[in-house]
Amino acid sequence: MATKITLTVIKADVGGYVGHATVHDILKQKAAEVLDDKGKGVLDDYHVTGVGDDLELIMTHRKGVDNEEVHKLAWDAFVAATQEAKKLKLYGAGQDLLSDSFSGNVRGMGPGVAEMEFVERPSEPVIIFMADKTEPGAWNFPLYKMFADPFNTAGLVIDPKMHAGFTFEVHDLMAKKRILFNCPEDIYDMLVFIGAPARFCVKSVYSRTLNEIAATSSTQRLSLIAGRYVGKDDPVCIVRCQSGMPAVGEALEPFAMPHLVAGWMRGSHNGPLMPVSVAHACPSRFDGPPRVVALGFQLAEGKLVGPVDFFADVAFDGARQMANELASYMRRLGPFEPHRLPLDEMEYTTMPEVVKKLENRFTEIE
Ligand code: F6R
Ligand code: MG
Ligand code: MG
């Protein structure tokens, strides 16, 4: 039987440079050193990068999902990078490591995780999407477009291996429940939920024809884990492409329309998700606007051949232009919704203090 490969992406903000803008090179170097030294015999390959203030570890191995050794390795890389961040007094050093010690699995400990196990196909193109200054529900719109919208993905209509559609696994992050939707027949029901991305997130997508996993995302909400504001979750998502999965260009196409996502300044504002290259993943204007990077790799016996930095393509200049115009429009609304998030979705709020202060000034309306 063919052996399975696992593709694991684990990310954390262990210190921003400057403020919450980017990852300092020393942190990336340190993390790579740890994966190199301690990863021998554990990993097949790895690639370290930074998107906004998030340190991203892309790893391949044969140990399956939720593997303790692999998660511990990532944890050790983040701890080592945190030590460097502390020396440089980088901003929020160690902020996403919510525990002092590792206990079996990074899930629920702060870092974001997306991972999938599969038999490597004769050719296995994958895209790793990584976002900063937004939340896991930001993937709902593009994943819907990629796997359920024939206006985006021509293959849904004309590729016999895609025509039967895809199954979406949707998580309710508040109730901690999951449900499977078979698309296309369930799309109207599914949209009732995934149109509310603060609560419902597409966790994974499966091909109904190939019976294979096609996409998976990180869905943890740091604020729900920590019970206080610790930054937005800045999610990652893995998409397998071609031969019955969306073509690379179909997987990238949803990002030509910079949709509005929650996050941006203080995790409390809606703004356009701007597709950018790694070099431009430095959110500056009002700590944003939120960014997304797409790195493509060919897997070859577990090796990560790449990356190709897809959004460096000039074909996404128009999306960036639109995102800048939308950003200016939204900014002009200042502290008003829908730029500012509804009260219950803001990551920072002075509401309880202000209500308390004004308690005696509120009177009944007849
Ligand atoms: C958003 C984000 C930043 C910070 C902002 C204030 O996810 O990380 O916009 O919220 O820079 O940061 P503090 O409260 O640390 O001064
Ligand atoms: Mg930060
Ligand atoms: Mg971040």
Tab-separated table of C-alpha atoms and ligand atoms in Angstrom:
chain	number	residue	atom	x	y	z
A	1	MET	CA	0.000	0.000	0.000
A	2	ALA	CA	1.256	3.494	-0.825
A	3	THR	CA	2.535	5.336	2.233
A	4	LYS	CA	0.768	8.461	3.335
A	5	ILE	CA	2.325	11.874	3.643
A	6	THR	CA	1.169	14.518	6.121
A	7	LEU	CA	1.294	18.207	5.305
A	8	THR	CA	1.235	20.263	8.498
A	9	VAL	CA	1.143	24.052	8.766
A	10	ILE	CA	1.540	25.499	12.265
A	11	LYS	CA	1.738	29.242	12.894
A	12	ALA	CA	2.050	31.604	15.810
A	13	ASP	CA	2.699	35.256	16.534
A	14	VAL	CA	5.664	35.120	18.893
A	15	GLY	CA	6.643	38.780	18.568
A	16	GLY	CA	5.970	41.566	16.090
A	17	TYR	CA	8.518	43.765	14.273
A	18	VAL	CA	7.693	46.709	14.427
A	19	GLY	CA	4.487	46.644	16.512
A	20	HIS	CA	2.258	44.013	14.866
A	21	ALA	CA	3.618	44.467	11.318
A	22	THR	CA	6.081	41.678	10.400
A	23	VAL	CA	8.312	38.852	11.645
A	24	HIS	CA	11.997	39.723	12.226
A	25	ASP	CA	14.404	37.604	10.104
A	26	ILE	CA	16.160	36.314	13.222
A	27	LEU	CA	12.933	34.618	14.348
A	28	LYS	CA	12.594	32.845	11.003
A	29	GLN	CA	16.249	31.776	11.116
A	30	LYS	CA	15.930	30.478	14.668
A	31	ALA	CA	12.760	28.507	13.869
A	32	ALA	CA	14.430	26.997	10.774
A	33	GLU	CA	17.464	26.012	12.877
A	34	VAL	CA	15.253	24.130	15.329
A	35	LEU	CA	13.363	22.331	12.540
A	36	ASP	CA	16.713	21.442	10.965
A	37	ASP	CA	18.434	20.205	14.155
A	38	LYS	CA	15.584	18.517	15.994
A	39	GLY	CA	13.572	17.645	12.877
A	40	LYS	CA	16.000	14.991	11.621
A	41	GLY	CA	14.154	11.679	11.486
A	42	VAL	CA	10.858	13.472	12.108
A	43	LEU	CA	10.295	15.733	9.088
A	44	ASP	CA	10.700	14.990	5.389
A	45	ASP	CA	10.972	18.702	4.627
A	46	TYR	CA	9.996	22.162	5.876
A	47	HIS	CA	9.667	25.767	4.762
A	48	VAL	CA	9.642	28.694	7.198
A	49	THR	CA	8.101	32.031	6.291
A	50	GLY	CA	6.379	35.049	7.790
A	51	VAL	CA	3.059	36.671	6.906
A	52	GLY	CA	2.373	39.887	8.785
A	53	ASP	CA	3.464	39.252	12.381
A	54	ASP	CA	2.905	35.490	12.100
A	55	LEU	CA	5.704	32.953	11.945
A	56	GLU	CA	4.607	30.129	9.631
A	57	LEU	CA	6.039	26.589	9.708
A	58	ILE	CA	5.139	24.464	6.671
A	59	MET	CA	6.197	20.835	7.274
A	60	THR	CA	5.909	17.402	5.645
A	61	HIS	CA	6.298	14.069	7.467
A	62	ARG	CA	4.917	10.507	7.705
A	63	LYS	CA	3.537	10.646	11.225
A	64	GLY	CA	-0.105	11.588	10.618
A	65	VAL	CA	-2.157	14.508	11.912
A	66	ASP	CA	-2.041	15.605	15.566
A	67	ASN	CA	1.319	13.913	15.996
A	68	GLU	CA	2.974	14.724	19.309
A	69	GLU	CA	6.553	14.720	17.980
A	70	VAL	CA	5.712	17.091	15.121
A	71	HIS	CA	3.667	19.435	17.306
A	72	LYS	CA	6.421	19.439	19.964
A	73	LEU	CA	8.963	20.318	17.289
A	74	ALA	CA	6.856	23.299	16.175
A	75	TRP	CA	6.375	24.313	19.810
A	76	ASP	CA	10.153	24.168	20.390
A	77	ALA	CA	10.721	26.307	17.276
A	78	PHE	CA	8.256	28.912	18.600
A	79	VAL	CA	9.853	28.853	22.070
A	80	ALA	CA	13.329	29.365	20.546
A	81	ALA	CA	12.015	32.209	18.341
A	82	THR	CA	10.329	33.734	21.406
A	83	GLN	CA	13.687	33.828	23.209
A	84	GLU	CA	15.118	35.857	20.316
A	85	ALA	CA	12.006	38.061	20.280
A	86	LYS	CA	12.468	38.771	23.981
A	87	LYS	CA	16.133	39.736	23.483
A	88	LEU	CA	15.136	42.239	20.794
A	89	LYS	CA	12.150	43.328	22.907
A	90	LEU	CA	9.904	42.669	19.905
A	91	TYR	CA	6.258	43.513	20.412
A	92	GLY	CA	4.109	40.933	22.208
A	93	ALA	CA	6.990	38.431	22.442
A	94	GLY	CA	5.551	34.949	23.015
A	95	GLN	CA	1.957	36.233	22.839
A	96	ASP	CA	0.446	33.167	21.124
A	97	LEU	CA	2.117	30.601	23.405
A	98	LEU	CA	-0.686	30.475	25.949
A	99	SER	CA	0.944	27.862	28.158
A	100	ASP	CA	4.387	27.632	29.785
A	101	SER	CA	4.884	24.041	28.792
A	102	PHE	CA	3.905	21.709	25.959
A	103	SER	CA	1.296	19.053	26.674
A	104	GLY	CA	0.984	16.615	23.799
A	105	ASN	CA	-0.533	18.786	21.052
A	106	VAL	CA	-0.429	22.480	20.093
A	107	ARG	CA	-4.209	22.555	19.534
A	108	GLY	CA	-5.749	24.758	22.197
A	109	MET	CA	-2.342	26.091	23.268
A	110	GLY	CA	-2.322	29.192	21.042
A	111	PRO	CA	-0.675	28.330	17.699
A	112	GLY	CA	-2.938	27.806	14.652
A	113	VAL	CA	-2.834	24.412	12.911
A	114	ALA	CA	-3.998	23.101	9.536
A	115	GLU	CA	-2.914	19.627	8.528
A	116	MET	CA	-3.975	16.792	6.243
A	117	GLU	CA	-2.803	13.257	5.504
A	118	PHE	CA	-3.047	11.724	2.019
A	119	VAL	CA	-1.324	9.459	-0.470
A	120	GLU	CA	0.864	11.674	-2.657
A	121	ARG	CA	-0.520	11.594	-6.205
A	122	PRO	CA	1.761	11.118	-9.253
A	123	SER	CA	1.888	14.929	-9.208
A	124	GLU	CA	0.724	16.762	-6.097
A	125	PRO	CA	0.360	20.564	-6.434
A	126	VAL	CA	-0.690	22.270	-3.175
A	127	ILE	CA	-1.281	25.874	-2.148
A	128	ILE	CA	-0.760	27.141	1.392
A	129	PHE	CA	-2.898	30.231	2.045
A	130	MET	CA	-1.813	32.307	5.053
A	131	ALA	CA	-3.647	35.396	6.306
A	132	ASP	CA	-2.858	38.114	8.832
A	133	LYS	CA	-5.175	40.489	10.751
A	134	THR	CA	-8.266	38.370	10.314
A	135	GLU	CA	-10.080	35.285	11.634
A	136	PRO	CA	-10.647	31.662	10.466
A	137	GLY	CA	-14.074	32.472	8.966
A	138	ALA	CA	-12.222	34.560	6.361
A	139	TRP	CA	-11.790	31.310	4.354
A	140	ASN	CA	-15.551	30.638	4.110
A	141	PHE	CA	-16.063	32.899	1.099
A	142	PRO	CA	-13.049	31.730	-0.967
A	143	LEU	CA	-13.586	28.030	-0.103
A	144	TYR	CA	-17.220	28.318	-1.165
A	145	LYS	CA	-16.137	29.948	-4.435
A	146	MET	CA	-13.411	27.340	-5.099
A	147	PHE	CA	-15.462	24.218	-4.331
A	148	ALA	CA	-19.119	25.162	-4.875
A	149	ASP	CA	-19.403	28.096	-7.295
A	150	PRO	CA	-19.341	27.262	-11.012
A	151	PHE	CA	-18.876	30.951	-11.831
A	152	ASN	CA	-15.471	30.643	-10.120
A	153	THR	CA	-14.541	27.031	-10.809
A	154	ALA	CA	-15.206	25.914	-14.366
A	155	GLY	CA	-14.249	22.343	-13.410
A	156	LEU	CA	-17.458	21.952	-11.392
A	157	VAL	CA	-19.305	22.059	-14.708
A	158	ILE	CA	-16.856	20.570	-17.220
A	159	ASP	CA	-14.468	18.226	-15.344
A	160	PRO	CA	-16.091	14.763	-14.926
A	161	LYS	CA	-14.003	14.272	-11.735
A	162	MET	CA	-15.475	17.430	-10.149
A	163	HIS	CA	-19.036	17.410	-11.454
A	164	ALA	CA	-20.401	15.378	-8.474
A	165	GLY	CA	-19.262	18.200	-6.191
A	166	PHE	CA	-17.588	18.427	-2.794
A	167	THR	CA	-18.524	17.803	0.840
A	168	PHE	CA	-17.930	20.683	3.278
A	169	GLU	CA	-17.240	20.051	6.970
A	170	VAL	CA	-18.483	23.122	8.849
A	171	HIS	CA	-17.694	23.829	12.508
A	172	ASP	CA	-19.804	25.837	14.906
A	173	LEU	CA	-17.046	27.420	17.007
A	174	MET	CA	-19.412	28.531	19.758
A	175	ALA	CA	-21.437	25.321	20.235
A	176	LYS	CA	-18.364	23.181	19.395
A	177	LYS	CA	-20.358	21.073	16.895
A	178	ARG	CA	-19.717	19.965	13.326
A	179	ILE	CA	-21.918	19.211	10.311
A	180	LEU	CA	-21.269	17.863	6.789
A	181	PHE	CA	-22.918	19.529	3.768
A	182	ASN	CA	-22.976	17.733	0.413
A	183	CYS	CA	-22.686	20.317	-2.345
A	184	PRO	CA	-24.260	21.233	-4.701
A	185	GLU	CA	-27.537	19.913	-3.225
A	186	ASP	CA	-26.980	21.435	0.254
A	187	ILE	CA	-25.604	24.850	-0.755
A	188	TYR	CA	-28.647	26.893	0.277
A	189	ASP	CA	-28.691	25.259	3.716
A	190	MET	CA	-24.925	25.616	4.068
A	191	LEU	CA	-24.915	29.322	3.161
A	192	VAL	CA	-27.298	30.043	6.049
A	193	PHE	CA	-24.392	29.096	8.321
A	194	ILE	CA	-21.136	29.942	6.526
A	195	GLY	CA	-22.463	33.404	5.686
A	196	ALA	CA	-21.875	34.060	9.413
A	197	PRO	CA	-18.102	33.561	9.526
A	198	ALA	CA	-17.584	34.814	13.090
A	199	ARG	CA	-19.246	31.629	14.344
A	200	PHE	CA	-19.332	29.041	11.545
A	201	CYS	CA	-16.139	28.027	9.730
A	202	VAL	CA	-15.392	25.663	6.879
A	203	LYS	CA	-12.911	23.259	8.478
A	204	SER	CA	-12.311	20.882	5.568
A	205	VAL	CA	-13.538	20.028	2.072
A	206	TYR	CA	-13.633	16.525	0.516
A	207	SER	CA	-13.954	15.409	-3.114
A	208	ARG	CA	-17.081	13.278	-3.542
A	209	THR	CA	-15.663	11.579	-6.635
A	210	LEU	CA	-12.158	10.843	-5.382
A	211	ASN	CA	-13.157	10.345	-1.722
A	212	GLU	CA	-10.144	12.433	-0.774
A	213	ILE	CA	-9.486	15.449	1.370
A	214	ALA	CA	-9.137	18.555	-0.822
A	215	ALA	CA	-8.759	21.432	1.657
A	216	THR	CA	-8.385	22.097	5.355
A	217	SER	CA	-8.078	25.208	7.501
A	218	SER	CA	-7.133	26.265	10.997
A	219	THR	CA	-10.266	27.045	13.001
A	220	GLN	CA	-9.186	27.817	16.538
A	221	ARG	CA	-10.329	31.104	18.047
A	222	LEU	CA	-7.631	32.341	20.385
A	223	SER	CA	-10.033	34.534	22.318
A	224	LEU	CA	-12.278	31.522	23.026
A	225	ILE	CA	-9.247	29.544	24.183
A	226	ALA	CA	-7.656	32.248	26.303
A	227	GLY	CA	-10.889	33.900	27.478
A	228	ARG	CA	-9.410	37.339	26.814
A	229	TYR	CA	-8.055	39.355	23.879
A	230	VAL	CA	-4.852	37.807	22.605
A	231	GLY	CA	-4.932	38.916	18.958
A	232	LYS	CA	-6.950	37.712	15.969
A	233	ASP	CA	-6.365	34.178	14.822
A	234	ASP	CA	-4.694	34.921	11.520
A	235	PRO	CA	-5.680	31.614	9.898
A	236	VAL	CA	-4.012	29.263	7.425
A	237	CYS	CA	-5.554	26.962	4.821
A	238	ILE	CA	-4.182	24.135	2.654
A	239	VAL	CA	-5.707	23.403	-0.774
A	240	ARG	CA	-4.756	20.455	-3.036
A	241	CYS	CA	-5.025	21.286	-6.721
A	242	GLN	CA	-5.551	19.766	-10.191
A	243	SER	CA	-6.751	16.329	-11.420
A	244	GLY	CA	-10.204	16.424	-9.861
A	245	MET	CA	-9.410	19.206	-7.378
A	246	PRO	CA	-9.673	22.897	-8.362
A	247	ALA	CA	-6.962	23.957	-10.835
A	248	VAL	CA	-4.332	26.254	-9.295
A	249	GLY	CA	-5.960	29.183	-11.074
A	250	GLU	CA	-9.418	28.207	-9.781
A	251	ALA	CA	-8.075	28.071	-6.214
A	252	LEU	CA	-6.520	31.547	-6.593
A	253	GLU	CA	-9.442	33.144	-8.440
A	254	PRO	CA	-11.663	33.976	-5.388
A	255	PHE	CA	-8.948	36.358	-4.150
A	256	ALA	CA	-9.320	38.531	-7.266
A	257	MET	CA	-12.314	39.972	-5.371
A	258	PRO	CA	-11.045	41.302	-2.034
A	259	HIS	CA	-13.954	40.346	0.216
A	260	LEU	CA	-14.571	42.055	3.552
A	261	VAL	CA	-13.273	40.195	6.598
A	262	ALA	CA	-13.258	40.870	10.330
A	263	GLY	CA	-9.969	41.829	11.954
A	264	TRP	CA	-7.734	44.737	10.932
A	265	MET	CA	-7.030	47.344	13.632
A	266	ARG	CA	-7.423	45.904	17.143
A	267	GLY	CA	-9.229	42.876	15.718
A	268	SER	CA	-12.324	45.051	15.722
A	269	HIS	CA	-12.862	46.266	12.158
A	270	ASN	CA	-14.108	44.963	8.835
A	271	GLY	CA	-11.803	45.483	5.886
A	272	PRO	CA	-10.874	43.997	2.504
A	273	LEU	CA	-8.599	40.931	2.391
A	274	MET	CA	-5.722	42.050	0.150
A	275	PRO	CA	-3.826	39.339	-1.797
A	276	VAL	CA	-0.060	40.048	-1.657
A	277	SER	CA	3.391	38.484	-2.104
A	278	VAL	CA	5.442	37.533	0.961
A	279	ALA	CA	7.443	40.733	0.460
A	280	HIS	CA	4.273	42.810	0.726
A	281	ALA	CA	2.758	40.964	3.671
A	282	CYS	CA	3.493	43.861	6.009
A	283	PRO	CA	0.173	45.349	7.151
A	284	SER	CA	0.873	49.005	7.862
A	285	ARG	CA	-2.143	51.194	7.106
A	286	PHE	CA	-4.325	51.154	10.244
A	287	ASP	CA	-2.450	47.886	10.989
A	288	GLY	CA	-3.759	46.487	7.723
A	289	PRO	CA	-5.644	46.102	5.567
A	290	PRO	CA	-5.770	42.326	6.267
A	291	ARG	CA	-3.424	40.330	4.002
A	292	VAL	CA	-3.404	36.917	2.359
A	293	VAL	CA	-0.396	35.145	0.827
A	294	ALA	CA	-0.567	32.017	-1.378
A	295	LEU	CA	2.532	29.820	-1.621
A	296	GLY	CA	2.441	26.958	-4.120
A	297	PHE	CA	4.528	23.772	-3.812
A	298	GLN	CA	4.837	20.561	-5.777
A	299	LEU	CA	5.282	17.649	-3.387
A	300	ALA	CA	7.882	15.111	-4.535
A	301	GLU	CA	8.191	12.086	-2.215
A	302	GLY	CA	7.490	14.406	0.708
A	303	LYS	CA	9.862	17.166	-0.445
A	304	LEU	CA	8.419	20.678	-0.776
A	305	VAL	CA	9.446	21.820	-4.246
A	306	GLY	CA	8.926	25.580	-4.208
A	307	PRO	CA	7.512	27.930	-3.250
A	308	VAL	CA	5.875	29.895	-6.032
A	309	ASP	CA	4.652	33.185	-4.535
A	310	PHE	CA	1.375	33.342	-6.499
A	311	PHE	CA	0.019	36.741	-5.492
A	312	ALA	CA	3.260	38.388	-6.703
A	313	ASP	CA	1.600	38.061	-10.140
A	314	VAL	CA	0.607	41.380	-11.716
A	315	ALA	CA	-2.778	39.774	-12.461
A	316	PHE	CA	-3.627	40.520	-8.804
A	317	ASP	CA	-2.732	44.246	-9.120
A	318	GLY	CA	-6.401	44.994	-9.813
A	319	ALA	CA	-7.474	43.216	-6.623
A	320	ARG	CA	-4.924	45.200	-4.625
A	321	GLN	CA	-6.147	48.439	-6.203
A	322	MET	CA	-9.741	47.519	-5.339
A	323	ALA	CA	-8.681	46.598	-1.792
A	324	ASN	CA	-6.982	49.984	-1.373
A	325	GLU	CA	-10.104	51.788	-2.571
A	326	LEU	CA	-12.320	49.705	-0.283
A	327	ALA	CA	-9.912	50.352	2.601
A	328	SER	CA	-10.190	54.119	2.057
A	329	TYR	CA	-13.966	53.911	1.892
A	330	MET	CA	-14.229	51.807	5.060
A	331	ARG	CA	-11.742	54.019	6.945
A	332	ARG	CA	-13.941	57.067	6.343
A	333	LEU	CA	-16.662	55.412	8.445
A	334	GLY	CA	-14.307	55.680	11.451
A	335	PRO	CA	-15.913	54.307	14.626
A	336	PHE	CA	-19.206	53.445	12.887
A	337	GLU	CA	-20.397	49.993	11.864
A	338	PRO	CA	-19.994	48.247	9.476
A	339	HIS	CA	-16.337	49.383	9.554
A	340	ARG	CA	-16.214	48.826	13.292
A	341	LEU	CA	-17.434	45.317	14.180
A	342	PRO	CA	-20.732	44.775	16.038
A	343	LEU	CA	-20.306	45.014	19.817
A	344	ASP	CA	-20.231	41.269	20.458
A	345	GLU	CA	-17.569	40.619	17.834
A	346	MET	CA	-15.002	43.242	18.797
A	347	GLU	CA	-11.815	41.898	20.323
A	348	TYR	CA	-11.350	44.995	22.477
A	349	THR	CA	-14.216	46.761	24.209
A	350	THR	CA	-14.584	49.562	26.717
A	351	MET	CA	-18.375	49.035	26.694
A	352	PRO	CA	-18.723	47.581	30.250
A	353	GLU	CA	-16.659	50.429	31.741
A	354	VAL	CA	-18.551	53.113	29.842
A	355	VAL	CA	-21.929	51.560	30.757
A	356	LYS	CA	-20.896	51.516	34.419
A	357	LYS	CA	-19.748	55.133	34.327
A	358	LEU	CA	-23.021	56.300	32.743
A	359	GLU	CA	-25.293	54.014	34.777
A	360	ASN	CA	-27.033	56.868	36.594
A	361	ARG	CA	-27.479	59.006	33.489
A	362	PHE	CA	-29.667	56.459	31.685
A	363	THR	CA	-33.384	57.057	32.380
A	364	GLU	CA	-36.505	55.157	31.248
A	365	ILE	CA	-38.160	56.120	27.955
A	366	GLU	CA	-41.963	56.453	28.424
B	1	F6R	C1	-4.811	43.298	15.272
B	1	F6R	C2	-3.537	43.691	15.865
B	1	F6R	C3	-3.233	45.121	16.043
B	1	F6R	C4	-3.314	45.524	17.511
B	1	F6R	C5	-3.065	47.027	17.706
B	1	F6R	C6	-3.061	47.453	19.164
B	1	F6R	O1	-4.919	41.909	15.194
B	1	F6R	O2	-2.743	42.853	16.251
B	1	F6R	O3	-4.067	45.928	15.260
B	1	F6R	O4	-4.557	45.169	18.043
B	1	F6R	O5	-1.818	47.381	17.157
B	1	F6R	O6	-2.182	46.656	19.861
B	1	F6R	P1	-1.897	46.811	21.419
B	1	F6R	O7	-3.228	46.716	22.141
B	1	F6R	O8	-1.000	45.660	21.719
B	1	F6R	O9	-1.257	48.143	21.623
B	2	MG	MG	0.921	40.580	16.874
B	3	MG	MG	-0.941	38.305	13.173
